[in-house]
mmCIF file of C-alpha atoms in Angstrom:
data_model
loop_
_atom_site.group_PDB
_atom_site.id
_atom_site.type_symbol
_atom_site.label_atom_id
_atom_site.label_comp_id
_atom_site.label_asym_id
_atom_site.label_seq_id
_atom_site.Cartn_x
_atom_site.Cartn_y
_atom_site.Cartn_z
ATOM 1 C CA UNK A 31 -50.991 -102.355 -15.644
ATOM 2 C CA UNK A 32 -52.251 -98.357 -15.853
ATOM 3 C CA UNK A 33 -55.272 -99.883 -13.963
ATOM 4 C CA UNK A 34 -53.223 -101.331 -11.514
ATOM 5 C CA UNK A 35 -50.739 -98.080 -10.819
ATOM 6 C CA UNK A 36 -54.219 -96.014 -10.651
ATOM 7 C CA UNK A 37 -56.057 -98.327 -7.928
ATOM 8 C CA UNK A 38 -52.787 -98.559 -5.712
ATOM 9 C CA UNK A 39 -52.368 -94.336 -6.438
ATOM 10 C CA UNK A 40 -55.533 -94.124 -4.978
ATOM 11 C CA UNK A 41 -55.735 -96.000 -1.899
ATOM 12 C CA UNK A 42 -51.756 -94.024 -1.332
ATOM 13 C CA UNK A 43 -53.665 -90.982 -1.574
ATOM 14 C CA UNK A 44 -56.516 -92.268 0.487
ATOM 15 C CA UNK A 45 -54.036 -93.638 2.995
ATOM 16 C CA UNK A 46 -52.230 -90.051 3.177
ATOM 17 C CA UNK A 47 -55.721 -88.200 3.943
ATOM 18 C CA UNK A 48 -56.551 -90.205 7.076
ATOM 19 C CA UNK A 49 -53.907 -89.060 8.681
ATOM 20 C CA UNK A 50 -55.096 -89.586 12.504
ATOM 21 C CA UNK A 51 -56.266 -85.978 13.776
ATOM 22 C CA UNK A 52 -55.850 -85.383 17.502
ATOM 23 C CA UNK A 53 -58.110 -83.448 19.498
ATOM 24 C CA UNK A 54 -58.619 -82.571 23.021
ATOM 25 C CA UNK A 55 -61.383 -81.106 25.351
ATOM 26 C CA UNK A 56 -60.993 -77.970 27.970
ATOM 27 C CA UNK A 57 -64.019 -76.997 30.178
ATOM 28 C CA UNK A 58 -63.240 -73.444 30.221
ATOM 29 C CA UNK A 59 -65.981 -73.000 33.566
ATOM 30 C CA UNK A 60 -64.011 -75.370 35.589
ATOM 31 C CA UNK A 61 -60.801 -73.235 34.109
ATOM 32 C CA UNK A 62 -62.235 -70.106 34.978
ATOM 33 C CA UNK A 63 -63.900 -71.188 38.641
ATOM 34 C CA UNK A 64 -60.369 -72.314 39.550
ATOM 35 C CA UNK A 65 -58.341 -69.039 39.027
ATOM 36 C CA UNK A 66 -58.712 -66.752 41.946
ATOM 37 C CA UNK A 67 -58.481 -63.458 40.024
ATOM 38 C CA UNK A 68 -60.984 -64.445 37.537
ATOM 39 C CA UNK A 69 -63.358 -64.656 40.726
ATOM 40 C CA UNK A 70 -62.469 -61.720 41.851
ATOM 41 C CA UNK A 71 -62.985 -60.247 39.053
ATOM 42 C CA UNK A 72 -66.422 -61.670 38.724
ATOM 43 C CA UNK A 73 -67.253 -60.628 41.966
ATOM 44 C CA UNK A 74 -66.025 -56.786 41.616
ATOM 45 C CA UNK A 75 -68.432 -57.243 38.248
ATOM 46 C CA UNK A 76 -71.617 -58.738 40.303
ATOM 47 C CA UNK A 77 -70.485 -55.409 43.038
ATOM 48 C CA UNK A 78 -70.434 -52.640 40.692
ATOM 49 C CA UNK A 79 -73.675 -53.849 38.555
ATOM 50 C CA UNK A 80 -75.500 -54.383 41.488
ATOM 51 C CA UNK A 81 -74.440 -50.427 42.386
ATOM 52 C CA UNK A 82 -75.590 -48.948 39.082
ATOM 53 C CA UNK A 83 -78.873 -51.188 39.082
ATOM 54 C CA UNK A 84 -79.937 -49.825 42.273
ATOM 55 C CA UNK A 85 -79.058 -46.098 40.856
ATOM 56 C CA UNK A 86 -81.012 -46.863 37.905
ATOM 57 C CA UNK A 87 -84.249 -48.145 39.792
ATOM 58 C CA UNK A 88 -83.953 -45.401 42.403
ATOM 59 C CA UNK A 89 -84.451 -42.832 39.730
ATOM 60 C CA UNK A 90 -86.800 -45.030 38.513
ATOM 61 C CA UNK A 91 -89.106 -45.253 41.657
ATOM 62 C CA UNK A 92 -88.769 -40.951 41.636
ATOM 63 C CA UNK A 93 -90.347 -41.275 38.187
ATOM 64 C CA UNK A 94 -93.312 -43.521 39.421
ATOM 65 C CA UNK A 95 -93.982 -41.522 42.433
ATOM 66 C CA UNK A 96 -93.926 -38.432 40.257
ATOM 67 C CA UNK A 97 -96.325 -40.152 38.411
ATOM 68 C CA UNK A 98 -98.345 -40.750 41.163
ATOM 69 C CA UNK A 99 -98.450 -37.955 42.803
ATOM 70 C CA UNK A 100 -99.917 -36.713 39.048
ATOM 71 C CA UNK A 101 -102.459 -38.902 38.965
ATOM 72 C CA UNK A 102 -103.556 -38.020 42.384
ATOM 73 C CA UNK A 103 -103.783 -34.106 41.933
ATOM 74 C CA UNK A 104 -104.202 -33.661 38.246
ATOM 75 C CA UNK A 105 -108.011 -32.628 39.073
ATOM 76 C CA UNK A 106 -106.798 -29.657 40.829
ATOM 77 C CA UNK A 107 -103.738 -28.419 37.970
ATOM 78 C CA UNK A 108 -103.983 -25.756 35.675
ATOM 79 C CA UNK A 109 -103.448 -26.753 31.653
ATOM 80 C CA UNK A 110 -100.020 -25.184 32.258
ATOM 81 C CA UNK A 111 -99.101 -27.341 35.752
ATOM 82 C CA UNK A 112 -100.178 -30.587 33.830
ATOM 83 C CA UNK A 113 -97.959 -30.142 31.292
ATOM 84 C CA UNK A 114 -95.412 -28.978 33.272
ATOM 85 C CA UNK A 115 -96.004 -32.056 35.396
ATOM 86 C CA UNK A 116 -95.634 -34.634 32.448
ATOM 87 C CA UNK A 117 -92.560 -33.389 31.371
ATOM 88 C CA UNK A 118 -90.944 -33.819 34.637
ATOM 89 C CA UNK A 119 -92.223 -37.480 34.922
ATOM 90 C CA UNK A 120 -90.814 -37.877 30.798
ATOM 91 C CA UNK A 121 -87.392 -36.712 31.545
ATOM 92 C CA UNK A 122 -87.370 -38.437 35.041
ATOM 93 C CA UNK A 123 -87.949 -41.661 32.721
ATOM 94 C CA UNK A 124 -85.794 -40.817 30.429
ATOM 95 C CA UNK A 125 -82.358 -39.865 32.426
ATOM 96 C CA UNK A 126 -83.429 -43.654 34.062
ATOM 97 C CA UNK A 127 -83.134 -44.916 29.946
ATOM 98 C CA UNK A 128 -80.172 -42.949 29.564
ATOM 99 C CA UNK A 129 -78.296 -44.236 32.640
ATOM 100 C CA UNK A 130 -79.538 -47.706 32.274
ATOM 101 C CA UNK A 131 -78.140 -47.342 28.710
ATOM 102 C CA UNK A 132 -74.656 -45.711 29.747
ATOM 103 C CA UNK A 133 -74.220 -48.639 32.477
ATOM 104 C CA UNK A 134 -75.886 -51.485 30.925
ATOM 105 C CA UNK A 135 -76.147 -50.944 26.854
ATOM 106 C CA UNK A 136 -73.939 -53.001 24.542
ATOM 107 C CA UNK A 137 -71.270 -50.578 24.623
ATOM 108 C CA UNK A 138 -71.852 -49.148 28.228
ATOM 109 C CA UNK A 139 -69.332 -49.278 31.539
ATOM 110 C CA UNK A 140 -70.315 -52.827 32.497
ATOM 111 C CA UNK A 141 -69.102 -54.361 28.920
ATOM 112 C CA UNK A 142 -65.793 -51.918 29.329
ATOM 113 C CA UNK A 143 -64.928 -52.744 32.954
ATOM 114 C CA UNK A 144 -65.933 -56.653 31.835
ATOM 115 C CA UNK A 145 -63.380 -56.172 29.347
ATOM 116 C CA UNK A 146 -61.185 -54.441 31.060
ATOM 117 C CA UNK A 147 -61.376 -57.163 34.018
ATOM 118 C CA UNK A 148 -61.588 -60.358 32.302
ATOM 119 C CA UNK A 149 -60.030 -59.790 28.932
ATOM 120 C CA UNK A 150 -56.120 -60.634 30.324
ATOM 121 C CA UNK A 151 -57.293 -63.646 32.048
ATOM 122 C CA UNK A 152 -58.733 -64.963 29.165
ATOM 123 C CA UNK A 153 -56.428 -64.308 26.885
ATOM 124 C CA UNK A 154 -53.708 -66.125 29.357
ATOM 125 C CA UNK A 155 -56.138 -69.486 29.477
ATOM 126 C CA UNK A 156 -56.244 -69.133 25.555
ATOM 127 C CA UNK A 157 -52.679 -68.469 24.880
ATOM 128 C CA UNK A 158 -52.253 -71.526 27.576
ATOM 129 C CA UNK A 159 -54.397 -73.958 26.002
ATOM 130 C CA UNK A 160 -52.865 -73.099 22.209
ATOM 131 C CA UNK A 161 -48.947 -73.654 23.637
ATOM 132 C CA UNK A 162 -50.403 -77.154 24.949
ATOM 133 C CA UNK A 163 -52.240 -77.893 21.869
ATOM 134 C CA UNK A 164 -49.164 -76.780 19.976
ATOM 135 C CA UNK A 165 -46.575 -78.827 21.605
ATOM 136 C CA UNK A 166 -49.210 -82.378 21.793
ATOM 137 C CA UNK A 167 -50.008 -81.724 18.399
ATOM 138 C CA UNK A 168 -54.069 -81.189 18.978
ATOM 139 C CA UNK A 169 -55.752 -79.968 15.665
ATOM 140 C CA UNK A 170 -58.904 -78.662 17.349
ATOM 141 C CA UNK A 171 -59.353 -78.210 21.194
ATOM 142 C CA UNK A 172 -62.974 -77.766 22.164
ATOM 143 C CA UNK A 173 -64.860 -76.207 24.725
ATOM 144 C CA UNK A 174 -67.034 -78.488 26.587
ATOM 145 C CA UNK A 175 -68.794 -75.958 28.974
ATOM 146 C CA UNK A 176 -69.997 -74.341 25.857
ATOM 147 C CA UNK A 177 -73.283 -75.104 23.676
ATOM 148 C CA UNK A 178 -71.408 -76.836 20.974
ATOM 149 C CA UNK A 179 -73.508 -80.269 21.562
ATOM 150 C CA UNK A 180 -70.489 -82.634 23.108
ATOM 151 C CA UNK A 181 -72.673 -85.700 24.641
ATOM 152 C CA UNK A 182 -69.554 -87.390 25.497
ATOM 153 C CA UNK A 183 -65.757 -86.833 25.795
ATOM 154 C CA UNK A 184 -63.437 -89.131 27.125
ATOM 155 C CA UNK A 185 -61.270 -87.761 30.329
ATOM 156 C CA UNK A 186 -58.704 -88.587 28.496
ATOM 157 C CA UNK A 187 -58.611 -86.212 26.032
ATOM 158 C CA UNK A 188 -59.555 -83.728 28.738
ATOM 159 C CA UNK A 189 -56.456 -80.623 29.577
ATOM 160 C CA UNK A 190 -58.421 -78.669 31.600
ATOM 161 C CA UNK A 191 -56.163 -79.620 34.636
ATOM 162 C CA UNK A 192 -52.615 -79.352 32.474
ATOM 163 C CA UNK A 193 -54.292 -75.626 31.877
ATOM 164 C CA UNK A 194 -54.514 -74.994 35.073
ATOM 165 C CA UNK A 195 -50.747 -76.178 35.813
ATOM 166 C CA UNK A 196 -49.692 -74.532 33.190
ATOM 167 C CA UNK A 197 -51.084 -71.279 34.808
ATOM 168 C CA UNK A 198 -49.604 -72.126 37.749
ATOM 169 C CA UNK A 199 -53.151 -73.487 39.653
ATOM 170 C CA UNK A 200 -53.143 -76.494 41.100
ATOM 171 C CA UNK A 201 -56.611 -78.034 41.228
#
């Protein structure tokens, strides 16, 4: 009898753990491609980095002409015009470091105004996607634009488009 009460305890408990998990699928690209102020965004990005990339290499074209022009008259300098010389080529090469840094470095103005820019629109799409996986229930939502190694998901399980209503873009 305890042998039968401990078999039909565990297939109860058994039973109780395979509970049926839901999950769904967004593709946050397809999200983000549809919602006009994230390509603006984008775009005012792509604007403003192509500005401080061209600042960057003009200062960095001044440092290679220096150069040049060094290389070409450095038989005719004094000791004291060389070194003078290389110095200005040094810090012409390294206020292009510096600025590349301030624009471009992990904490520079690009990754601020990209935060600054995208940061409310993303957290909108997330806060989106959690109310529908809250009110269908959805233990885990993935992302299938990302690297995460999804060979196949079934449109079915899909919200990208209820997202997108949700946000108030139809597709």
């Amino acid at each position: 009898m305890k042998r039968l009460l401990l078999i039909a305890g565990l297939i109860f408990a058994a039973t109780l753990s395979m509970q049926a998990q839901k999950f769904a699928l967004v593709d946050m690209d397809y999200i983000f491609k549809n919602i006009p102020a994230y390509e603006r965004a984008n775009e005012q990005l792509n604007q403003v980095s192509k500005k401080w990339q061209a600042e960057v290499e003009a200062i960095q074209v001044e440092a290679q002409t220096l150069y040049k022009n060094y290389q070409n008259e450095v038989v005719f300098l004094s000791q004291e015009q060389k070194q003078a010389r290389q110095e200005a080529i040094v810090n012409k090469e390294k206020e292009a470091a510096d600025l590349k840094k301030k624009y471009f470095g992990p904490q520079g103005e690009l990754f601020k105004k990209r935060t600054a820019l995208m940061s409310p629109i993303q957290e909108e799409v997330y806060n989106a996607v959690r109310d529908i996986a809250d009110l269908r229930g959805y233990q885990l939502v993935l992302d299938r634009a990302s690297d995460a190694g999804i060979i196949f998901g079934s449109p079915k399980i899909d919200i990208s488009n209820e997202v997108l209503s949700k946000l108030g873009y139809s597709n």
